[in-house]
mmCIF file of C-alpha atoms in Angstrom:
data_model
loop_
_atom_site.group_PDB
_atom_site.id
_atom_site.type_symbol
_atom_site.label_atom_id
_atom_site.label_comp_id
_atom_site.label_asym_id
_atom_site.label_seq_id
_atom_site.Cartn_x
_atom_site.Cartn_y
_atom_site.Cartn_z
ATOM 1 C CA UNK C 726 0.000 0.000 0.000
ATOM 2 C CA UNK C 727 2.916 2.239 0.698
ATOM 3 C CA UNK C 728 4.312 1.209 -2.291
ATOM 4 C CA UNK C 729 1.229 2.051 -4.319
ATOM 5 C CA UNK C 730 1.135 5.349 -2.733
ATOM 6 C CA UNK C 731 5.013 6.269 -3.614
ATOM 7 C CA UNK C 732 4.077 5.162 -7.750
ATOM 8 C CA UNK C 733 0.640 7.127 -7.355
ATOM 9 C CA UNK C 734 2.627 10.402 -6.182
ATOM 10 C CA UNK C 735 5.474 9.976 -8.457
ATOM 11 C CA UNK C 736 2.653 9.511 -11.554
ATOM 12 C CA UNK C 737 0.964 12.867 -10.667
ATOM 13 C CA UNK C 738 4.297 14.810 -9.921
ATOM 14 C CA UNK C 739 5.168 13.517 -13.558
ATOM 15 C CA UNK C 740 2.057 14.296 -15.551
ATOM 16 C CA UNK C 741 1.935 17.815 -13.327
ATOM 17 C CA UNK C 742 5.796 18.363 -15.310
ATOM 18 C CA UNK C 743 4.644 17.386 -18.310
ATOM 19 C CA UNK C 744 1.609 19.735 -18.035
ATOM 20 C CA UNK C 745 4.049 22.396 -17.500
ATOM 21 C CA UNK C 746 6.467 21.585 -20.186
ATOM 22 C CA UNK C 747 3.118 21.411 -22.394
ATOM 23 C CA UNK C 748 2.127 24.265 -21.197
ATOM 24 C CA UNK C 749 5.541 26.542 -21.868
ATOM 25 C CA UNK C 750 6.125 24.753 -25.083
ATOM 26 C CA UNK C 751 2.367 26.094 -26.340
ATOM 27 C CA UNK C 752 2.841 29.344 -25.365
ATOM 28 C CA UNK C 753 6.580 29.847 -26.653
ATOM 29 C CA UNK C 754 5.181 28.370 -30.159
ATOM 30 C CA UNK C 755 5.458 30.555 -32.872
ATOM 31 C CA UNK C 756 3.690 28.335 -35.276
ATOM 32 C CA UNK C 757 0.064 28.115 -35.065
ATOM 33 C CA UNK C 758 -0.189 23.898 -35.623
ATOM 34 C CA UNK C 759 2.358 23.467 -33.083
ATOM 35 C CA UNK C 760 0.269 25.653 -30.610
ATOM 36 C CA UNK C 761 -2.699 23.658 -31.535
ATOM 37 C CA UNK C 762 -1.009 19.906 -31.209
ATOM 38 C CA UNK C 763 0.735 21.373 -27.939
ATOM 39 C CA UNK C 764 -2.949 22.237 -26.538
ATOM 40 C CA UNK C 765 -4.252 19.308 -27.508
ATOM 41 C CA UNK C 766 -1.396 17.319 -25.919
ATOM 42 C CA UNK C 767 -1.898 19.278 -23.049
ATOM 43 C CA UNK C 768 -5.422 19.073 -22.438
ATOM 44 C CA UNK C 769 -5.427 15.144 -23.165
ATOM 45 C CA UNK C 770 -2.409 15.636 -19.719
ATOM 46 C CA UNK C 771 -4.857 17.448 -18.031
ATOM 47 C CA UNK C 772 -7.894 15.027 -18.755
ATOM 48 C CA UNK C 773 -5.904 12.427 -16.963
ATOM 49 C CA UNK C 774 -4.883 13.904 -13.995
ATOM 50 C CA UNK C 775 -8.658 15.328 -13.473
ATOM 51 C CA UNK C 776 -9.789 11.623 -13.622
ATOM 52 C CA UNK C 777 -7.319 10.199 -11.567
ATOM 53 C CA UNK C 778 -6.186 12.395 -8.925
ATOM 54 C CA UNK C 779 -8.596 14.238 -6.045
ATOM 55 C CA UNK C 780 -7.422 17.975 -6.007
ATOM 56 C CA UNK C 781 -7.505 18.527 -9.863
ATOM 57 C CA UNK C 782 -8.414 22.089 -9.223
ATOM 58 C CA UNK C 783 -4.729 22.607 -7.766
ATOM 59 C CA UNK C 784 -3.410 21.313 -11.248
ATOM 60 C CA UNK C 785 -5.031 24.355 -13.242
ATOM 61 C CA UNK C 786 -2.887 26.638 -11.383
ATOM 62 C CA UNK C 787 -0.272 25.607 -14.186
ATOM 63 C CA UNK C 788 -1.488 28.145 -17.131
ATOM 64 C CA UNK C 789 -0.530 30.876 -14.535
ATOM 65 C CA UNK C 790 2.753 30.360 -16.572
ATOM 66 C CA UNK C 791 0.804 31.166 -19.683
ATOM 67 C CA UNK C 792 -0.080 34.723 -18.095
ATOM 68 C CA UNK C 793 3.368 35.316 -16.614
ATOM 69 C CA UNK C 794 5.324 34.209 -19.817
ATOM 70 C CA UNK C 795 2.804 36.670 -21.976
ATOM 71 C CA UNK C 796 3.163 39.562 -19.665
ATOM 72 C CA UNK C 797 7.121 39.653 -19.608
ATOM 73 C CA UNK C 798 7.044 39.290 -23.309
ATOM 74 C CA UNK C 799 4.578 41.939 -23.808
ATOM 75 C CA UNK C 800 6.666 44.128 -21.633
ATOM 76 C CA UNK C 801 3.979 44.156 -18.733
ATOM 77 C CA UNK C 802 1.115 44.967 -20.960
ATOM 78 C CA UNK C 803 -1.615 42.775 -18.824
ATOM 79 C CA UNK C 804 -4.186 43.780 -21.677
ATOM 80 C CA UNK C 805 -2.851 42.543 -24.337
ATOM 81 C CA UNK C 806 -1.199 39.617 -22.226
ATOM 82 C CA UNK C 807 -4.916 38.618 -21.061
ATOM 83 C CA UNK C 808 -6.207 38.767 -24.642
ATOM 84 C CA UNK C 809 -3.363 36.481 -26.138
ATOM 85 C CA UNK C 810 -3.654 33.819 -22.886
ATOM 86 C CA UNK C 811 -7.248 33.041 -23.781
ATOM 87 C CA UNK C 812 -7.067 30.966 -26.853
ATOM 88 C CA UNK C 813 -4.338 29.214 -25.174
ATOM 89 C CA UNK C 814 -5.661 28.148 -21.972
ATOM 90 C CA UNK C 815 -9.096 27.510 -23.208
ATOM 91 C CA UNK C 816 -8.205 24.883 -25.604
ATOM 92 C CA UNK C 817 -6.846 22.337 -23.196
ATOM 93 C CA UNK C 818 -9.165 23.525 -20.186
ATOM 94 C CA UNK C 819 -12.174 22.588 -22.651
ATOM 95 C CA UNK C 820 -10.675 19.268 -23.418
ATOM 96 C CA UNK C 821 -9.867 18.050 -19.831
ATOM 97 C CA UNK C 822 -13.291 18.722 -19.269
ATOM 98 C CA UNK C 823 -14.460 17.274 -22.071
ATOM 99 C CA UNK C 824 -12.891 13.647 -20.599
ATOM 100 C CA UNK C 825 -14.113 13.955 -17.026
ATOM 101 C CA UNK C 826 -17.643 14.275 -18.755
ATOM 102 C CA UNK C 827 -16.958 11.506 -21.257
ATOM 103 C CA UNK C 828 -16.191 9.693 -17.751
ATOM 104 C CA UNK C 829 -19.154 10.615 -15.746
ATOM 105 C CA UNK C 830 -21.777 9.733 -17.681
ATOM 106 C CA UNK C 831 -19.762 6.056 -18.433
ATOM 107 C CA UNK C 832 -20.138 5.833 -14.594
ATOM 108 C CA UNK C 833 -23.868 6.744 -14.817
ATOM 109 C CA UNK C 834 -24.684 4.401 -17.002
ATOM 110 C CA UNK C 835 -22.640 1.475 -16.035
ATOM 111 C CA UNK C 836 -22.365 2.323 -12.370
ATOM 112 C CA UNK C 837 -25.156 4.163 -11.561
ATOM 113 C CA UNK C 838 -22.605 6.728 -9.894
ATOM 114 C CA UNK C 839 -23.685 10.414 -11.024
ATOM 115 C CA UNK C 840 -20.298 11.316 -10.125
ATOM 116 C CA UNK C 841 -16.728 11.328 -11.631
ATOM 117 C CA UNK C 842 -15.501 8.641 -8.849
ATOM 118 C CA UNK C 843 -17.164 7.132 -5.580
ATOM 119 C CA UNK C 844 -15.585 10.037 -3.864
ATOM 120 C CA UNK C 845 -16.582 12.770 -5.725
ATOM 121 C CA UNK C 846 -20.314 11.847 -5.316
ATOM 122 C CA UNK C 847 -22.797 13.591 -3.193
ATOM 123 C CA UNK C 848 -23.736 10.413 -1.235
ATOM 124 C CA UNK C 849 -20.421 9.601 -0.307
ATOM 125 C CA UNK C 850 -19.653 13.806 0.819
ATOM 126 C CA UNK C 851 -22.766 13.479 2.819
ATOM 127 C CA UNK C 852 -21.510 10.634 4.821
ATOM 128 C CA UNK C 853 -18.570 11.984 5.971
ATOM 129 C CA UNK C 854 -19.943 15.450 6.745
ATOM 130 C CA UNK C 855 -22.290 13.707 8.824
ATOM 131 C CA UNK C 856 -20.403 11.525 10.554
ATOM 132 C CA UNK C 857 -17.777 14.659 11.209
ATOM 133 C CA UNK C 858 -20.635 16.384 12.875
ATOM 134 C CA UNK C 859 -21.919 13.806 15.307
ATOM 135 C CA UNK C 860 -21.032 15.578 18.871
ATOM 136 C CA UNK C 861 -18.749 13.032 20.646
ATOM 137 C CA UNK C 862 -19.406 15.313 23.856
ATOM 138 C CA UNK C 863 -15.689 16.326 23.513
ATOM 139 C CA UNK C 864 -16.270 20.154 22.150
ATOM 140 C CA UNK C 865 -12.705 21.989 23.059
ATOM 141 C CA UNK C 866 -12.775 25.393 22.646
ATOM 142 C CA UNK C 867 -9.908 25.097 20.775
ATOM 143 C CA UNK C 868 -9.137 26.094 16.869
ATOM 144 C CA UNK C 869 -8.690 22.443 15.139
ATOM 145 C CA UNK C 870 -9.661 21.015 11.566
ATOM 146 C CA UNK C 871 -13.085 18.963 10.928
ATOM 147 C CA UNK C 872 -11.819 15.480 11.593
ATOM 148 C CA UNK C 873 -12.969 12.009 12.552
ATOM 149 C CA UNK C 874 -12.216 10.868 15.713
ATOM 150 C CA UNK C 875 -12.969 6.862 16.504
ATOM 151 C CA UNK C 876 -15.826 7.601 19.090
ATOM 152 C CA UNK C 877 -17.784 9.264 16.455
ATOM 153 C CA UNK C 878 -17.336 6.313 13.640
ATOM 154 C CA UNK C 879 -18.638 4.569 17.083
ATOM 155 C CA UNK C 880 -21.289 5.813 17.470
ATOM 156 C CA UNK C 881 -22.309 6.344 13.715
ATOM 157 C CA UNK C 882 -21.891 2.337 13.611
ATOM 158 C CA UNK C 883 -24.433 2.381 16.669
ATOM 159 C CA UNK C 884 -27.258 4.119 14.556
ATOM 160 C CA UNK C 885 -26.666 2.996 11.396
ATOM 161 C CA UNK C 886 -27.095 -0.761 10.859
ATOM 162 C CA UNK C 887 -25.932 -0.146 7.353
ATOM 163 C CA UNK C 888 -22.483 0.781 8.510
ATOM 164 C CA UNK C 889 -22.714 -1.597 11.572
ATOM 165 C CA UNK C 890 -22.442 -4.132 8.324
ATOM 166 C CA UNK C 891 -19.459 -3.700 7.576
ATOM 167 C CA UNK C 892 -18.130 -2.220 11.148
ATOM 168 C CA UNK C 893 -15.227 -5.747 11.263
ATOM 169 C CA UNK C 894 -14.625 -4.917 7.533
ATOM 170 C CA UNK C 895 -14.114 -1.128 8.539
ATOM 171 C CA UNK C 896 -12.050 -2.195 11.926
ATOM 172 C CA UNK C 897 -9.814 -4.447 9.788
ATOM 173 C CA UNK C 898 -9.020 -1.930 7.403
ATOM 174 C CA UNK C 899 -8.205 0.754 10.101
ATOM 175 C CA UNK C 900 -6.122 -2.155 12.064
ATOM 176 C CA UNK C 901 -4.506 -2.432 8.611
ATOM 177 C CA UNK C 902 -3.926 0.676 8.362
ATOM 178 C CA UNK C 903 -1.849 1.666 12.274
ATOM 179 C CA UNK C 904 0.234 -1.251 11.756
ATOM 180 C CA UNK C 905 1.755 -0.257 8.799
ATOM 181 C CA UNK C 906 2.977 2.315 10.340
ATOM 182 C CA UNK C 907 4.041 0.607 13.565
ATOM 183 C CA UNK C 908 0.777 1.255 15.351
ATOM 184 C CA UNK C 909 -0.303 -1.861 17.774
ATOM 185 C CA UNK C 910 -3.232 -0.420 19.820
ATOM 186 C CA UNK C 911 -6.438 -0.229 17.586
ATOM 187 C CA UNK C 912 -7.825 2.828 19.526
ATOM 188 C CA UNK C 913 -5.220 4.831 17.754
ATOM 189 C CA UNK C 914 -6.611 7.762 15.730
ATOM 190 C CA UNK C 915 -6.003 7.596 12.006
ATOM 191 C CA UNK C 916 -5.879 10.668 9.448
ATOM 192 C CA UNK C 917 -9.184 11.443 7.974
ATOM 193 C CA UNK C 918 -8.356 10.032 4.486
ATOM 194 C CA UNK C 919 -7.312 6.393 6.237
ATOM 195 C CA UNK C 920 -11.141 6.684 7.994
ATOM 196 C CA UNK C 921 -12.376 7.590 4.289
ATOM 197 C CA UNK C 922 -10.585 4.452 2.593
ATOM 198 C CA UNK C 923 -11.190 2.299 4.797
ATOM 199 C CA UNK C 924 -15.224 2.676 4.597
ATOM 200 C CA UNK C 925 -14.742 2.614 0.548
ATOM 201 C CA UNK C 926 -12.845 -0.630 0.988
ATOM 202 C CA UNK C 927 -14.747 -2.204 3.540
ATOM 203 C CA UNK C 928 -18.037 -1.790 1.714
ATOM 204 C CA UNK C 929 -16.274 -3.014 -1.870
ATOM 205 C CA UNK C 930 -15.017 -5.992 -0.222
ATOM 206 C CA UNK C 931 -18.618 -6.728 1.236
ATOM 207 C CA UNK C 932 -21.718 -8.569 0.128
ATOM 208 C CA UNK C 933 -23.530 -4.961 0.553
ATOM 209 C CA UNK C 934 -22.987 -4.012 -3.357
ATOM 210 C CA UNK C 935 -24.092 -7.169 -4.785
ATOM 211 C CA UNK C 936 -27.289 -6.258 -5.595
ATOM 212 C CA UNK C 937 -26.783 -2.387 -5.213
ATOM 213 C CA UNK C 938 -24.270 0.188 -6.105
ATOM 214 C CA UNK C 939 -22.065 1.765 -3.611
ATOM 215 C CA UNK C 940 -23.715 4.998 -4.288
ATOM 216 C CA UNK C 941 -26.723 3.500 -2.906
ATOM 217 C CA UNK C 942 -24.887 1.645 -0.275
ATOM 218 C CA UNK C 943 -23.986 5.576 0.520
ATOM 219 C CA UNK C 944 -26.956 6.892 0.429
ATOM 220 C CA UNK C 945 -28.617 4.105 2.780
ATOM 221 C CA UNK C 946 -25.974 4.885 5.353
ATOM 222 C CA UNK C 947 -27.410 8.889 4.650
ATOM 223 C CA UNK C 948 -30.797 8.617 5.270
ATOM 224 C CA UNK C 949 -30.211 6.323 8.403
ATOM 225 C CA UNK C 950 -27.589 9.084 10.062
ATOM 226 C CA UNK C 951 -30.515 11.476 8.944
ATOM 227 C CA UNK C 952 -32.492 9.713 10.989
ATOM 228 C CA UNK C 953 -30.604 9.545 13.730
ATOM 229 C CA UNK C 954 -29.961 13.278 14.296
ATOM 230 C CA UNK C 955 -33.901 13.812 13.475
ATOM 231 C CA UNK C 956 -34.580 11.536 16.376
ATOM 232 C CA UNK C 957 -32.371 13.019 18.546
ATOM 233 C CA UNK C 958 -30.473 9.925 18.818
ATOM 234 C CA UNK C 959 -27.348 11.899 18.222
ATOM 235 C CA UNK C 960 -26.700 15.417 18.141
ATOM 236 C CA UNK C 961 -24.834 17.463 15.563
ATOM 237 C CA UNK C 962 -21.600 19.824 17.020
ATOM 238 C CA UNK C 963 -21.959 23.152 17.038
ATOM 239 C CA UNK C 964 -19.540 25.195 15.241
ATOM 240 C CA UNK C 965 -18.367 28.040 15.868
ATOM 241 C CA UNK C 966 -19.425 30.881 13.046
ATOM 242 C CA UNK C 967 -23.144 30.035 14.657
ATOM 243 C CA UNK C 968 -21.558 32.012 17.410
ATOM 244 C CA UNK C 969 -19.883 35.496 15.995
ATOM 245 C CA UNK C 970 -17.943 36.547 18.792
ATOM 246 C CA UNK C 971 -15.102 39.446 17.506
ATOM 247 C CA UNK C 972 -13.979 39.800 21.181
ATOM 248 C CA UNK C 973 -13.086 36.165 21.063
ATOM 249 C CA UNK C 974 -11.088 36.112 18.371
ATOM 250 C CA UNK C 975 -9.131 39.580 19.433
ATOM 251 C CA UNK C 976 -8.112 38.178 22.360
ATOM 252 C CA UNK C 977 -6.214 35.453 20.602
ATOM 253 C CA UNK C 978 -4.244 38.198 18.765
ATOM 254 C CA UNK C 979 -1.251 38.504 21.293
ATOM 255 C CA UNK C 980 -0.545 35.132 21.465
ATOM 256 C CA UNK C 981 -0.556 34.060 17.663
ATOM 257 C CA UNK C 982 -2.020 35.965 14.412
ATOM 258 C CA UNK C 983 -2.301 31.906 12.737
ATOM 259 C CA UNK C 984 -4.617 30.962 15.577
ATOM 260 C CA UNK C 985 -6.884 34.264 15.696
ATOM 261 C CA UNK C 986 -7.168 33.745 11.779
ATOM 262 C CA UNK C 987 -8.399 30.175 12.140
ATOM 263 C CA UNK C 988 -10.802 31.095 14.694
ATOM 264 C CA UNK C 989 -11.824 33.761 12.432
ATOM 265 C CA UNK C 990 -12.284 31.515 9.257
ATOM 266 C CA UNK C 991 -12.639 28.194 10.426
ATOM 267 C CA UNK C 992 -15.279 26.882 12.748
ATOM 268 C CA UNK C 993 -13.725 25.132 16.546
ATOM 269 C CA UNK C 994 -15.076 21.500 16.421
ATOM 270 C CA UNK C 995 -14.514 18.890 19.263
ATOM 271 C CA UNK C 996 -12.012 16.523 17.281
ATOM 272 C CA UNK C 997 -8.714 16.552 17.765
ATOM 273 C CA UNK C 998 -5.349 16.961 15.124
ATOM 274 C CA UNK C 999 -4.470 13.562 14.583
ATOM 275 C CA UNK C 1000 -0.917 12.719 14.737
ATOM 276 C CA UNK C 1001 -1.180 9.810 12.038
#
């Protein structure tokens, strides 16, 4: 798994070069075809790493070179600089879309995923964002990032016999998961992704999805959260930009201008940074 991560990394650090190389070679182009094969090439680059990787959005941040390259050349003249970037971005930007589309509506049909990948889909957002509000009664009023902690995928597995399902597969996975990095004691807290995985995994590898897609599977494990929190069966956490409270947020000013900006931006939830 390690090893898989280390070729997946290495992949997307390679197709993000060749995107850039693409990308400079277009723009430095005098001839028209060459811009035009360059775009294409570059757009077919982009396609893949929008289908294959989870923060494509970062990757589009590459055609800034197109602006920078056409600025210095046209000796800081942004107008003329915006006018000649365009053509060249929009070329490649329209074709990596038109793949992820291509790609989407494959899924739809044969998957019955309206999504690009399991984890792009609404159902499988929803779950997490629920879970990651269930209040474990542990609300620090402390600046942290939305995690998972284990007593909240607890206590989801407690109201959702869905998830309850597949609760060993889920355990194993997590087990999995803290040994290979040295990790013995299963109460150990794992990084949100390694709590995301290991649900995908443990539901693939169950007898959930043979008569249903995982979407569904997803969207089960939705409505009986829903539920839950309707019921009163769990409660939700509250964050804290329900609560707008400048004085707050001044007095964390002397001790550190990171911390006052989180409190300012980002709401204070109960879990805690995990160290894994």
């Amino acid at each position: 798994m390690v090893f898989n991560t280390i070729v997946t990394e290495t992949i997307a650090i390679s197709l993000y070069h060749i995107l850039l190389a693409l990308t400079i070679i277009t723009v430095m182009s005098e001839n028209l075809a060459k811009k035009l094969i360059f775009s294409v090439l570059g757009g077919l680059c982009l396609g893949i790493i929008f289908i294959t990787r989870p923060e494509q959005i970062v990757f589009l941040l590459s055609y800034l070179v197109v602006f920078v390259i056409l600025v210095l050349r046209n000796r800081m003249n942004i107008a003329r600089a915006i006018r000649e970037a365009l053509p060249i971005c929009i070329i490649p930007i329209a074709i990596s879309l038109l793949i992820t589309t291509v790609f989407t509506l494959l899924n739809a049909f044969f998957l019955e995923l309206p999504a690009l990948s399991i984890s792009n889909s609404s159902a499988f957002k929803e779950t997490f964002s629920q879970i990651q509000s269930i209040d474990d009664g542990q609300n620090i009023d402390d600046f942290e990032f939305v995690n998972i902690n284990r007593k909240q995928l607890k206590m989801a597995y407690q109201v959702s016999p869905t998830l309850n399902q597949v609760k060993p597969l889920i355990e194993e996975e997590l087990a999995r998961r803290i040994t290979r990095i040295g990790g013995k004691d299963t109460n150990i807290e794992v990084a949100i992704d390694g709590v995301y995985w290991s649900i995908i995994e443990a539901i693939r590898r169950s007898n959930l999805t043979e008569d249903r897609s995982m979407y569904q599977v997803f969207t089960q494990i939705n409505s009986e959260l829903q539920e839950a929190f309707n019921d009163k069966r769990i409660n939700r956490k509250t964050f804290s930009f329900d609560d707008i409270d400048i004085g707050f947020w001044l007095t964390k000013f002397p001790h550190s201008l990171t911390e006052m900006s989180g409190y300012l931006f980002l709401p204070r939830v109960s879990s805690k940074l995990s160290s894994i």
